[in-house]
Short mmCIF file of C-alpha atoms in Angstrom, two decimals:
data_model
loop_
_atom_site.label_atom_id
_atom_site.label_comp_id
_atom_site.label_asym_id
_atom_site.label_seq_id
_atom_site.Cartn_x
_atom_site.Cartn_y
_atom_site.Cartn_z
CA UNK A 64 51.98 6.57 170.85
CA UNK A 65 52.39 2.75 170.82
CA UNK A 66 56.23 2.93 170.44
CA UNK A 67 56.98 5.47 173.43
CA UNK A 68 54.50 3.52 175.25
CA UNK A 69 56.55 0.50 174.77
CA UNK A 70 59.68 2.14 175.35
CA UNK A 71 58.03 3.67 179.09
CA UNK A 72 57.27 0.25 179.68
CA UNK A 73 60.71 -1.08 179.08
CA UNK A 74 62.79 2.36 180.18
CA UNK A 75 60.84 2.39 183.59
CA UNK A 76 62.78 1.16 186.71
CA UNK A 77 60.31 -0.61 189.42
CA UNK A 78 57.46 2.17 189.39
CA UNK A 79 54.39 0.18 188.72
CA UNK A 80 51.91 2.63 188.36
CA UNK A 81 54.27 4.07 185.48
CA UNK A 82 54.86 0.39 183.91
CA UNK A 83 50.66 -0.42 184.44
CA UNK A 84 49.69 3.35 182.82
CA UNK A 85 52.08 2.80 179.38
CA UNK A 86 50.63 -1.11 179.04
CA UNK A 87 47.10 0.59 179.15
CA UNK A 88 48.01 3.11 176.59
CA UNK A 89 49.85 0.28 174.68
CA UNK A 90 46.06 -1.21 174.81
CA UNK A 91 44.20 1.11 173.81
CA UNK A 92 46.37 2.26 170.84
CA UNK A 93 45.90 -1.65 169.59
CA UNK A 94 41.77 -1.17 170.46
CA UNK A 95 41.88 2.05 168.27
CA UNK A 96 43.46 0.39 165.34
CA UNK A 97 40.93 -3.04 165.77
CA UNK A 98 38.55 -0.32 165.50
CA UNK A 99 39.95 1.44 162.19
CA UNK A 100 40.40 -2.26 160.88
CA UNK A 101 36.94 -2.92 161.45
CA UNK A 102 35.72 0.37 159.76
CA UNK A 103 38.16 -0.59 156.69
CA UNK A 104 36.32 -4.32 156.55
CA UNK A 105 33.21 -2.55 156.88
CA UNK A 106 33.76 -0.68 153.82
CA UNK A 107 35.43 -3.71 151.75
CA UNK A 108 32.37 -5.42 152.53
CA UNK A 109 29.69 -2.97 151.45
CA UNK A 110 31.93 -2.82 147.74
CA UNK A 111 31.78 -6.52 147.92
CA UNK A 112 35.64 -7.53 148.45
CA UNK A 113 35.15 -9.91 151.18
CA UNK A 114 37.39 -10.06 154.42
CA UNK A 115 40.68 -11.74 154.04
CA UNK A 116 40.86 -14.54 156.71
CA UNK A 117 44.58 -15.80 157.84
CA UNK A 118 43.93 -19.25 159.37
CA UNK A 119 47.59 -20.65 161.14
CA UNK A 120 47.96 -23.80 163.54
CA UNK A 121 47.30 -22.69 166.56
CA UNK A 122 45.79 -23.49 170.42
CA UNK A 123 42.03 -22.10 170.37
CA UNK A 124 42.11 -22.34 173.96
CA UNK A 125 45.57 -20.01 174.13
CA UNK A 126 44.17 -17.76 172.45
CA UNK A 127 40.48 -17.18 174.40
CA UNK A 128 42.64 -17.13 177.89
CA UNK A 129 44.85 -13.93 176.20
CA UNK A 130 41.77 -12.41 174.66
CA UNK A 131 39.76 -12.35 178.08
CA UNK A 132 43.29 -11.63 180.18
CA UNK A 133 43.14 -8.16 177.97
CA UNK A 134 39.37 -7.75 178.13
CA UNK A 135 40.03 -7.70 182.19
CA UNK A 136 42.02 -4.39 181.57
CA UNK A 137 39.61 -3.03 180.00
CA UNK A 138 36.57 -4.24 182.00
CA UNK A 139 38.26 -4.23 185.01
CA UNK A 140 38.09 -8.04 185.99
CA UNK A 141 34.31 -8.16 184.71
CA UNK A 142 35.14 -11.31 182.19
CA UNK A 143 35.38 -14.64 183.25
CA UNK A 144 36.85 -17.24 180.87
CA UNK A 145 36.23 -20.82 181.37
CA UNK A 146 37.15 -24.02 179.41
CA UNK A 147 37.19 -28.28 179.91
CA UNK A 148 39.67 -28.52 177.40
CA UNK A 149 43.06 -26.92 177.15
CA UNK A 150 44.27 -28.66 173.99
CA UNK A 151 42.27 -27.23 171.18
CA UNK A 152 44.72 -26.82 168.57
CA UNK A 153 43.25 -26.18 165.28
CA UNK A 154 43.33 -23.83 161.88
CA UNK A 155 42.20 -20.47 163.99
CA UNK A 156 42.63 -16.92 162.87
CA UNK A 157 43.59 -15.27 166.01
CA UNK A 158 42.71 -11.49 164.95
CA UNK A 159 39.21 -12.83 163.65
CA UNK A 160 38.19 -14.47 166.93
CA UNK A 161 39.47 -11.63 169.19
CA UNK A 162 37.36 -9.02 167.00
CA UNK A 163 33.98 -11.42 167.36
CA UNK A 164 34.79 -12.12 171.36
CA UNK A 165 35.65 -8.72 172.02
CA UNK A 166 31.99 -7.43 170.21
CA UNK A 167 30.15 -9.57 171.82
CA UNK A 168 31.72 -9.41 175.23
CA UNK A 169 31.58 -5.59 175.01
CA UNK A 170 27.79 -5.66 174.15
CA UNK A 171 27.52 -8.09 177.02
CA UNK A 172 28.56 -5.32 179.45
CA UNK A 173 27.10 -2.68 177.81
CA UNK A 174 23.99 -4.27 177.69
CA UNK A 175 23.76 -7.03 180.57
CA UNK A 176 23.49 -6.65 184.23
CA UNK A 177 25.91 -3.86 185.19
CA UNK A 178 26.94 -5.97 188.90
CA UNK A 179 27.81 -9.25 186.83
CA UNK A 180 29.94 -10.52 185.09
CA UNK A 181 30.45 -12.04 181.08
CA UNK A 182 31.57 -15.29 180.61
CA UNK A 183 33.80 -16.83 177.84
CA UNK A 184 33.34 -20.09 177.68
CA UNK A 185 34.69 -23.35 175.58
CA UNK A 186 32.88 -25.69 174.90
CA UNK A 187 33.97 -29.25 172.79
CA UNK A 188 32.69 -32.68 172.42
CA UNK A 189 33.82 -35.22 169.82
CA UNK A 190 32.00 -33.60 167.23
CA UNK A 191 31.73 -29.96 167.53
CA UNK A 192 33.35 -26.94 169.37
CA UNK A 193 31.58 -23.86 170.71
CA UNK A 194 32.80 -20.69 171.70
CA UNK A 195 29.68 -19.22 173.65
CA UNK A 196 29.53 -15.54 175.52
CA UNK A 197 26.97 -15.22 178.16
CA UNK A 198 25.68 -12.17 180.16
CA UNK A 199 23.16 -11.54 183.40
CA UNK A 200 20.18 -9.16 182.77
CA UNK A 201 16.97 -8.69 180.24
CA UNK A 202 17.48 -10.80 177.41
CA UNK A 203 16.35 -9.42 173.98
CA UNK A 204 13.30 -9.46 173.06
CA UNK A 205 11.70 -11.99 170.74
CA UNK A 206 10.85 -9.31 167.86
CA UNK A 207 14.60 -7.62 167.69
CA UNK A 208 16.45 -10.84 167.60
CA UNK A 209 15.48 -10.95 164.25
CA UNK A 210 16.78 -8.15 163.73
CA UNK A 211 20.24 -8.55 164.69
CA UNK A 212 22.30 -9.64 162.14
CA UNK A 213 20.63 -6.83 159.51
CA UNK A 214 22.77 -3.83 158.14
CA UNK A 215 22.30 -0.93 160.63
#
């Protein structure tokens, strides 16, 4: 699917409804393999295997602005990313922090204010560096945050 995807996209001559329909398949064949990948590290984890982590030098902030540009397809312009700082260069695995911003931006729209929308944001001082995902609507409550980090 990916492949003729690609090959519409590239084959296509000036019809951008054609060229915009095979980069959306072209996403969501990458979503549904995040997804199997996810299942797969779910499973490594529960034998105790651990998740292999590929750290390479690399521009934190880079990498946020392509990971919310793609969210927008999805979401249809519902994430906003923000940042001070545009040189953030760093040890980063890339597929690690898309698979933690996309979870947490997708529970921000499935669970915030449906009007609003999620924010990325960057934040770094001398000392430390946060990546920090904020939604509008009911926050959640006291008793289940405790909850939230337990196995099912």
């Amino acid at each position: 699917i990916k492949l003729s995807s690609q090959i519409i996209e590239k084959r296509t001559d000036d019809k951008p409804g054609v060229i915009a329909l095979a980069k959306r398949m072209i996403q969501s064949v990458d979503h549904a393999d995040r997804m199997i990948r996810d299942l797969l590290d779910v499973n490594k984890l529960k034998a105790k295997e651990g998740i292999v982590i590929n750290p390479k030098e690399n521009c934190l902030h880079n990498i946020l602005k392509k990971i919310t540009y793609e969210l927008n397809h999805i979401y249809t312009d519902r994430v906003i990313y923000q940042s001070d700082h545009e040189s953030v260069f760093g040890l980063w695995d890339e597929i690690a922090i898309q698979r933690i911003v996309e979870n947490l931006v997708s529970n921000g729209i499935k669970y915030g204010d449906q009007d609003s929308s999620v924010k990325v944001l960057l934040k770094k001082d001398q000392d430390h560096l946060e990546i920090l995902v904020h939604n509008e609507g009911d926050p959640i409550p006291l008793e289940e945050q405790s909850q939230l980090f337990m196995r099912y």
